[in-house]
PDB file of C-alpha atoms in Angstrom:
ATOM      1  CA  UNK A   1       0.000   0.000   0.000  1.00 40.00           C
ATOM      2  CA  UNK A   2       1.274   3.460  -0.884  1.00 40.00           C
ATOM      3  CA  UNK A   3       2.285   5.238   2.323  1.00 41.00           C
ATOM      4  CA  UNK A   4       3.094   8.677   0.886  1.00 52.00           C
ATOM      5  CA  UNK A   5       0.940  11.147  -1.005  1.00 59.00           C
ATOM      6  CA  UNK A   6       2.833  10.405  -4.185  1.00 53.00           C
ATOM      7  CA  UNK A   7       5.163   7.967  -5.935  1.00 50.00           C
ATOM      8  CA  UNK A   8       8.019   9.297  -8.046  1.00 50.00           C
ATOM      9  CA  UNK A   9       9.805   7.355 -10.744  1.00 47.00           C
ATOM     10  CA  UNK A  10      12.139   8.210 -13.599  1.00 48.00           C
ATOM     11  CA  UNK A  11      10.500   8.436 -16.985  1.00 48.00           C
ATOM     12  CA  UNK A  12      11.780   6.298 -19.845  1.00 48.00           C
ATOM     13  CA  UNK A  13      13.555   9.227 -21.495  1.00 48.00           C
ATOM     14  CA  UNK A  14      15.310  10.149 -18.263  1.00 48.00           C
ATOM     15  CA  UNK A  15      14.198  13.775 -18.551  1.00 50.00           C
ATOM     16  CA  UNK A  16      10.870  13.874 -16.786  1.00 54.00           C
ATOM     17  CA  UNK A  17       9.983  12.727 -13.267  1.00 62.00           C
ATOM     18  CA  UNK A  18       6.631  10.999 -13.045  1.00 83.00           C
ATOM     19  CA  UNK A  19       4.391  12.002 -10.141  1.00 90.00           C
ATOM     20  CA  UNK A  20       1.526   9.709  -9.112  1.00 93.00           C
ATOM     21  CA  UNK A  21      -0.982  10.879  -6.501  1.00 95.00           C
ATOM     22  CA  UNK A  22      -3.258   8.549  -4.551  1.00 96.00           C
ATOM     23  CA  UNK A  23      -6.927   9.588  -4.481  1.00 97.00           C
ATOM     24  CA  UNK A  24      -9.885   7.874  -2.804  1.00 96.00           C
ATOM     25  CA  UNK A  25     -13.411   7.857  -4.214  1.00 96.00           C
ATOM     26  CA  UNK A  26     -15.900   7.298  -1.395  1.00 95.00           C
ATOM     27  CA  UNK A  27     -19.586   7.655  -0.614  1.00 93.00           C
ATOM     28  CA  UNK A  28     -22.723   5.692   0.114  1.00 89.00           C
ATOM     29  CA  UNK A  29     -24.022   2.490  -1.417  1.00 85.00           C
ATOM     30  CA  UNK A  30     -24.974   2.861  -5.091  1.00 87.00           C
ATOM     31  CA  UNK A  31     -23.882   6.491  -5.410  1.00 92.00           C
ATOM     32  CA  UNK A  32     -21.691   5.951  -8.497  1.00 93.00           C
ATOM     33  CA  UNK A  33     -18.154   5.311  -7.221  1.00 93.00           C
ATOM     34  CA  UNK A  34     -17.461   2.405  -9.565  1.00 92.00           C
ATOM     35  CA  UNK A  35     -19.002   4.363 -12.431  1.00 93.00           C
ATOM     36  CA  UNK A  36     -16.776   7.398 -11.799  1.00 96.00           C
ATOM     37  CA  UNK A  37     -13.571   5.360 -11.589  1.00 95.00           C
ATOM     38  CA  UNK A  38     -14.480   3.486 -14.757  1.00 94.00           C
ATOM     39  CA  UNK A  39     -15.409   6.661 -16.640  1.00 96.00           C
ATOM     40  CA  UNK A  40     -12.145   8.512 -16.012  1.00 96.00           C
ATOM     41  CA  UNK A  41      -9.636   5.638 -15.916  1.00 95.00           C
ATOM     42  CA  UNK A  42      -7.331   5.409 -18.920  1.00 95.00           C
ATOM     43  CA  UNK A  43      -6.628   1.765 -18.134  1.00 93.00           C
ATOM     44  CA  UNK A  44      -9.137  -1.033 -17.761  1.00 90.00           C
ATOM     45  CA  UNK A  45     -10.245  -0.525 -14.150  1.00 84.00           C
ATOM     46  CA  UNK A  46      -9.774  -3.235 -11.561  1.00 83.00           C
ATOM     47  CA  UNK A  47     -13.153  -4.020 -10.022  1.00 69.00           C
ATOM     48  CA  UNK A  48     -14.154  -6.297  -7.162  1.00 62.00           C
ATOM     49  CA  UNK A  49     -17.890  -6.412  -7.721  1.00 52.00           C
ATOM     50  CA  UNK A  50     -20.177  -9.244  -6.658  1.00 51.00           C
ATOM     51  CA  UNK A  51     -23.853  -9.860  -7.298  1.00 49.00           C
ATOM     52  CA  UNK A  52     -26.204  -8.680  -4.562  1.00 47.00           C
ATOM     53  CA  UNK A  53     -27.597 -11.663  -2.665  1.00 44.00           C
ATOM     54  CA  UNK A  54     -30.786 -12.335  -0.733  1.00 49.00           C
ATOM     55  CA  UNK A  55     -28.732 -12.494   2.466  1.00 45.00           C
ATOM     56  CA  UNK A  56     -27.414  -9.009   1.787  1.00 45.00           C
ATOM     57  CA  UNK A  57     -30.943  -7.600   1.628  1.00 49.00           C
ATOM     58  CA  UNK A  58     -31.030  -7.758   5.414  1.00 45.00           C
ATOM     59  CA  UNK A  59     -28.080  -5.346   5.762  1.00 48.00           C
ATOM     60  CA  UNK A  60     -27.930  -3.343   2.503  1.00 47.00           C
ATOM     61  CA  UNK A  61     -30.364  -0.467   2.044  1.00 53.00           C
ATOM     62  CA  UNK A  62     -31.226  -0.502  -1.652  1.00 50.00           C
ATOM     63  CA  UNK A  63     -33.915   2.149  -1.381  1.00 54.00           C
ATOM     64  CA  UNK A  64     -33.540   4.557  -4.283  1.00 51.00           C
ATOM     65  CA  UNK A  65     -31.150   2.225  -6.144  1.00 50.00           C
ATOM     66  CA  UNK A  66     -33.560  -0.614  -6.876  1.00 52.00           C
ATOM     67  CA  UNK A  67     -31.908  -1.415 -10.215  1.00 54.00           C
ATOM     68  CA  UNK A  68     -28.483  -2.004  -8.675  1.00 44.00           C
ATOM     69  CA  UNK A  69     -27.544  -5.689  -8.935  1.00 49.00           C
ATOM     70  CA  UNK A  70     -23.833  -5.655  -7.994  1.00 51.00           C
ATOM     71  CA  UNK A  71     -21.731  -4.174  -5.206  1.00 51.00           C
ATOM     72  CA  UNK A  72     -18.042  -3.456  -4.590  1.00 48.00           C
ATOM     73  CA  UNK A  73     -16.665  -5.749  -1.878  1.00 47.00           C
ATOM     74  CA  UNK A  74     -13.032  -4.574  -1.706  1.00 55.00           C
ATOM     75  CA  UNK A  75     -12.122  -1.650  -3.960  1.00 79.00           C
ATOM     76  CA  UNK A  76     -12.063  -0.291  -7.489  1.00 89.00           C
ATOM     77  CA  UNK A  77      -8.776   0.842  -8.993  1.00 92.00           C
ATOM     78  CA  UNK A  78      -8.085   3.091 -11.954  1.00 94.00           C
ATOM     79  CA  UNK A  79      -5.519   5.552 -13.272  1.00 94.00           C
ATOM     80  CA  UNK A  80      -5.788   8.860 -15.089  1.00 94.00           C
ATOM     81  CA  UNK A  81      -3.144  11.229 -16.411  1.00 92.00           C
ATOM     82  CA  UNK A  82      -3.995  14.830 -15.570  1.00 84.00           C
ATOM     83  CA  UNK A  83      -1.059  16.266 -17.502  1.00 85.00           C
ATOM     84  CA  UNK A  84       2.419  15.229 -18.598  1.00 88.00           C
ATOM     85  CA  UNK A  85       4.269  13.905 -15.561  1.00 90.00           C
ATOM     86  CA  UNK A  86       1.200  13.878 -13.274  1.00 89.00           C
ATOM     87  CA  UNK A  87      -1.051  10.856 -12.835  1.00 93.00           C
ATOM     88  CA  UNK A  88      -3.714   9.940 -10.295  1.00 95.00           C
ATOM     89  CA  UNK A  89      -4.197   6.480  -8.841  1.00 96.00           C
ATOM     90  CA  UNK A  90      -7.874   6.125  -7.983  1.00 96.00           C
ATOM     91  CA  UNK A  91      -9.107   3.808  -5.245  1.00 94.00           C
ATOM     92  CA  UNK A  92     -12.877   3.409  -4.998  1.00 92.00           C
ATOM     93  CA  UNK A  93     -14.019   2.365  -1.536  1.00 88.00           C
ATOM     94  CA  UNK A  94     -16.847  -0.087  -0.785  1.00 84.00           C
ATOM     95  CA  UNK A  95     -20.058   1.622   0.287  1.00 69.00           C
ATOM     96  CA  UNK A  96     -21.692  -0.794   2.715  1.00 66.00           C
ATOM     97  CA  UNK A  97     -21.163  -0.508   6.452  1.00 66.00           C
ATOM     98  CA  UNK A  98     -19.742  -4.014   6.798  1.00 65.00           C
ATOM     99  CA  UNK A  99     -16.802  -3.207   4.501  1.00 69.00           C
ATOM    100  CA  UNK A 100     -15.760   0.051   6.187  1.00 71.00           C
ATOM    101  CA  UNK A 101     -12.886  -1.705   7.967  1.00 76.00           C
ATOM    102  CA  UNK A 102     -11.078  -1.502   4.605  1.00 82.00           C
ATOM    103  CA  UNK A 103     -11.196   2.295   4.562  1.00 86.00           C
ATOM    104  CA  UNK A 104      -8.322   2.785   7.012  1.00 90.00           C
ATOM    105  CA  UNK A 105      -6.014   0.689   4.825  1.00 89.00           C
ATOM    106  CA  UNK A 106      -7.102   2.396   1.625  1.00 89.00           C
ATOM    107  CA  UNK A 107      -6.687   5.857   3.190  1.00 93.00           C
ATOM    108  CA  UNK A 108      -3.008   5.311   4.021  1.00 93.00           C
ATOM    109  CA  UNK A 109      -0.970   7.782   1.985  1.00 94.00           C
ATOM    110  CA  UNK A 110      -3.933   9.380   0.204  1.00 96.00           C
ATOM    111  CA  UNK A 111      -3.518  12.977  -0.938  1.00 96.00           C
ATOM    112  CA  UNK A 112      -7.268  13.501  -0.741  1.00 97.00           C
ATOM    113  CA  UNK A 113     -10.688  12.082  -1.494  1.00 98.00           C
ATOM    114  CA  UNK A 114     -13.816  12.587  -3.548  1.00 98.00           C
ATOM    115  CA  UNK A 115     -17.021  12.021  -1.575  1.00 98.00           C
ATOM    116  CA  UNK A 116     -19.789  11.263  -4.049  1.00 97.00           C
ATOM    117  CA  UNK A 117     -23.256  12.339  -2.964  1.00 96.00           C
ATOM    118  CA  UNK A 118     -26.774  11.610  -4.180  1.00 95.00           C
ATOM    119  CA  UNK A 119     -29.237  14.306  -3.109  1.00 93.00           C
ATOM    120  CA  UNK A 120     -31.992  11.666  -2.934  1.00 92.00           C
ATOM    121  CA  UNK A 121     -29.991   9.901  -0.184  1.00 92.00           C
ATOM    122  CA  UNK A 122     -27.747  12.672   1.078  1.00 93.00           C
ATOM    123  CA  UNK A 123     -27.470  11.137   4.547  1.00 94.00           C
ATOM    124  CA  UNK A 124     -25.593   8.159   3.045  1.00 92.00           C
ATOM    125  CA  UNK A 125     -22.442  10.241   2.589  1.00 93.00           C
ATOM    126  CA  UNK A 126     -22.312  11.454   6.218  1.00 94.00           C
ATOM    127  CA  UNK A 127     -20.010   8.560   7.283  1.00 93.00           C
ATOM    128  CA  UNK A 128     -17.524   9.370   4.498  1.00 94.00           C
ATOM    129  CA  UNK A 129     -17.527  13.079   5.373  1.00 96.00           C
ATOM    130  CA  UNK A 130     -16.933  12.259   9.058  1.00 95.00           C
ATOM    131  CA  UNK A 131     -14.177   9.772   8.179  1.00 94.00           C
ATOM    132  CA  UNK A 132     -12.111  12.266   6.198  1.00 96.00           C
ATOM    133  CA  UNK A 133     -12.772  15.209   8.507  1.00 96.00           C
ATOM    134  CA  UNK A 134     -11.601  13.261  11.567  1.00 95.00           C
ATOM    135  CA  UNK A 135      -8.436  12.132   9.767  1.00 95.00           C
ATOM    136  CA  UNK A 136      -7.748  15.589   8.310  1.00 95.00           C
ATOM    137  CA  UNK A 137      -7.722  14.228   4.774  1.00 97.00           C
ATOM    138  CA  UNK A 138      -8.725  16.939   2.263  1.00 98.00           C
ATOM    139  CA  UNK A 139     -11.844  16.089   0.285  1.00 98.00           C
ATOM    140  CA  UNK A 140     -14.379  17.533  -2.092  1.00 98.00           C
ATOM    141  CA  UNK A 141     -18.049  16.603  -2.230  1.00 98.00           C
ATOM    142  CA  UNK A 142     -19.154  15.753  -5.759  1.00 98.00           C
ATOM    143  CA  UNK A 143     -22.922  15.693  -6.219  1.00 97.00           C
ATOM    144  CA  UNK A 144     -23.758  13.035  -8.799  1.00 96.00           C
ATOM    145  CA  UNK A 145     -26.649  14.516 -10.757  1.00 93.00           C
ATOM    146  CA  UNK A 146     -29.008  11.604 -11.403  1.00 88.00           C
ATOM    147  CA  UNK A 147     -31.758  11.991 -13.990  1.00 82.00           C
ATOM    148  CA  UNK A 148     -35.037  12.936 -12.374  1.00 81.00           C
ATOM    149  CA  UNK A 149     -33.479  13.947  -9.046  1.00 81.00           C
ATOM    150  CA  UNK A 150     -34.159  17.419  -7.676  1.00 84.00           C
ATOM    151  CA  UNK A 151     -31.255  19.782  -8.279  1.00 84.00           C
ATOM    152  CA  UNK A 152     -29.691  21.571  -5.313  1.00 91.00           C
ATOM    153  CA  UNK A 153     -27.000  24.240  -5.357  1.00 92.00           C
ATOM    154  CA  UNK A 154     -23.545  23.729  -3.892  1.00 94.00           C
ATOM    155  CA  UNK A 155     -24.325  26.033  -0.960  1.00 94.00           C
ATOM    156  CA  UNK A 156     -27.467  24.049  -0.063  1.00 95.00           C
ATOM    157  CA  UNK A 157     -25.543  20.755  -0.093  1.00 96.00           C
ATOM    158  CA  UNK A 158     -22.700  22.237   1.962  1.00 96.00           C
ATOM    159  CA  UNK A 159     -25.133  23.487   4.579  1.00 96.00           C
ATOM    160  CA  UNK A 160     -27.072  20.205   4.689  1.00 96.00           C
ATOM    161  CA  UNK A 161     -23.838  18.252   5.268  1.00 96.00           C
ATOM    162  CA  UNK A 162     -22.520  20.835   7.761  1.00 96.00           C
ATOM    163  CA  UNK A 163     -19.195  20.949   5.930  1.00 96.00           C
ATOM    164  CA  UNK A 164     -16.213  22.872   7.214  1.00 93.00           C
ATOM    165  CA  UNK A 165     -15.929  26.283   5.614  1.00 91.00           C
ATOM    166  CA  UNK A 166     -14.039  26.125   2.338  1.00 94.00           C
ATOM    167  CA  UNK A 167     -14.721  22.445   1.587  1.00 97.00           C
ATOM    168  CA  UNK A 168     -15.545  22.419  -2.146  1.00 97.00           C
ATOM    169  CA  UNK A 169     -18.875  21.111  -3.414  1.00 98.00           C
ATOM    170  CA  UNK A 170     -19.154  20.449  -7.141  1.00 97.00           C
ATOM    171  CA  UNK A 171     -21.874  19.066  -9.400  1.00 96.00           C
ATOM    172  CA  UNK A 172     -20.936  16.228 -11.723  1.00 96.00           C
ATOM    173  CA  UNK A 173     -22.078  13.374 -13.919  1.00 96.00           C
ATOM    174  CA  UNK A 174     -20.154  10.283 -12.801  1.00 96.00           C
ATOM    175  CA  UNK A 175     -20.685   8.710 -16.227  1.00 96.00           C
ATOM    176  CA  UNK A 176     -18.917  11.500 -18.082  1.00 97.00           C
ATOM    177  CA  UNK A 177     -15.123  11.446 -18.343  1.00 96.00           C
ATOM    178  CA  UNK A 178     -14.687  15.216 -18.663  1.00 96.00           C
ATOM    179  CA  UNK A 179     -17.014  15.871 -15.734  1.00 97.00           C
ATOM    180  CA  UNK A 180     -15.155  13.361 -13.562  1.00 96.00           C
ATOM    181  CA  UNK A 181     -11.803  14.796 -14.582  1.00 95.00           C
ATOM    182  CA  UNK A 182     -12.903  18.290 -13.520  1.00 96.00           C
ATOM    183  CA  UNK A 183     -13.827  16.915 -10.086  1.00 97.00           C
ATOM    184  CA  UNK A 184     -10.380  15.347  -9.723  1.00 96.00           C
ATOM    185  CA  UNK A 185      -8.593  18.515 -10.810  1.00 94.00           C
ATOM    186  CA  UNK A 186     -10.613  20.495  -8.260  1.00 97.00           C
ATOM    187  CA  UNK A 187      -9.603  18.010  -5.564  1.00 97.00           C
ATOM    188  CA  UNK A 188      -5.894  18.107  -6.433  1.00 95.00           C
ATOM    189  CA  UNK A 189      -5.906  21.901  -6.367  1.00 95.00           C
ATOM    190  CA  UNK A 190      -7.738  22.009  -3.030  1.00 97.00           C
ATOM    191  CA  UNK A 191      -5.600  19.297  -1.430  1.00 97.00           C
ATOM    192  CA  UNK A 192      -2.462  21.064  -2.617  1.00 95.00           C
ATOM    193  CA  UNK A 193      -3.543  24.294  -0.940  1.00 95.00           C
ATOM    194  CA  UNK A 194      -4.426  22.456   2.277  1.00 95.00           C
ATOM    195  CA  UNK A 195      -1.128  20.577   2.492  1.00 93.00           C
ATOM    196  CA  UNK A 196       0.854  23.736   1.717  1.00 94.00           C
ATOM    197  CA  UNK A 197      -0.986  25.647   4.453  1.00 92.00           C
ATOM    198  CA  UNK A 198      -0.282  22.864   6.972  1.00 91.00           C
ATOM    199  CA  UNK A 199       3.396  22.819   6.030  1.00 90.00           C
ATOM    200  CA  UNK A 200       3.674  26.564   6.479  1.00 91.00           C
ATOM    201  CA  UNK A 201       1.902  26.362   9.843  1.00 89.00           C
ATOM    202  CA  UNK A 202       4.263  23.634  11.017  1.00 88.00           C
ATOM    203  CA  UNK A 203       7.371  25.764  10.377  1.00 88.00           C
ATOM    204  CA  UNK A 204       5.974  29.102  11.560  1.00 72.00           C
TER     205      UNK A 204
END
């Protein structure tokens, strides 16, 4: 598991240093984490999905996502190049409560996180918000705009989630590569500012 915010390696031409940042994609059950990772990844994403079972109906709340037939049981993994020399390694977390023990391992060395939110089930992303706030991991909330769902502004979502001042809230379509890429760029910029501020505070 990556234990730093980035991994550096020499490029094949020996002139450019490659920088890879570790990013988590988290949120509630059925919010679109696997979809987002798959949409933006430039490689075939690694997925650990299993079919939903009758036994799981007792513990998994499928209200609002009745058409969902699979679930992530470990993680999703993908990679995207933001620009020359800068890539993101994406780790999608499982959404159900019983798999949250994996989050601590996945969070090791993460630069930041995307918390996907569905305004129809906004309360489902509270655990992810609390997780990253308590561990001081920078994150952005990305509202996945599902067809037919009521649209809320970023300020309304921020207030409903009681986010710390300055935590970005963005609207996105998890199916769209460009939309997902904009979310990731916003996160990298925000996380960079947060880590720089902490560094300056530590030496002042």
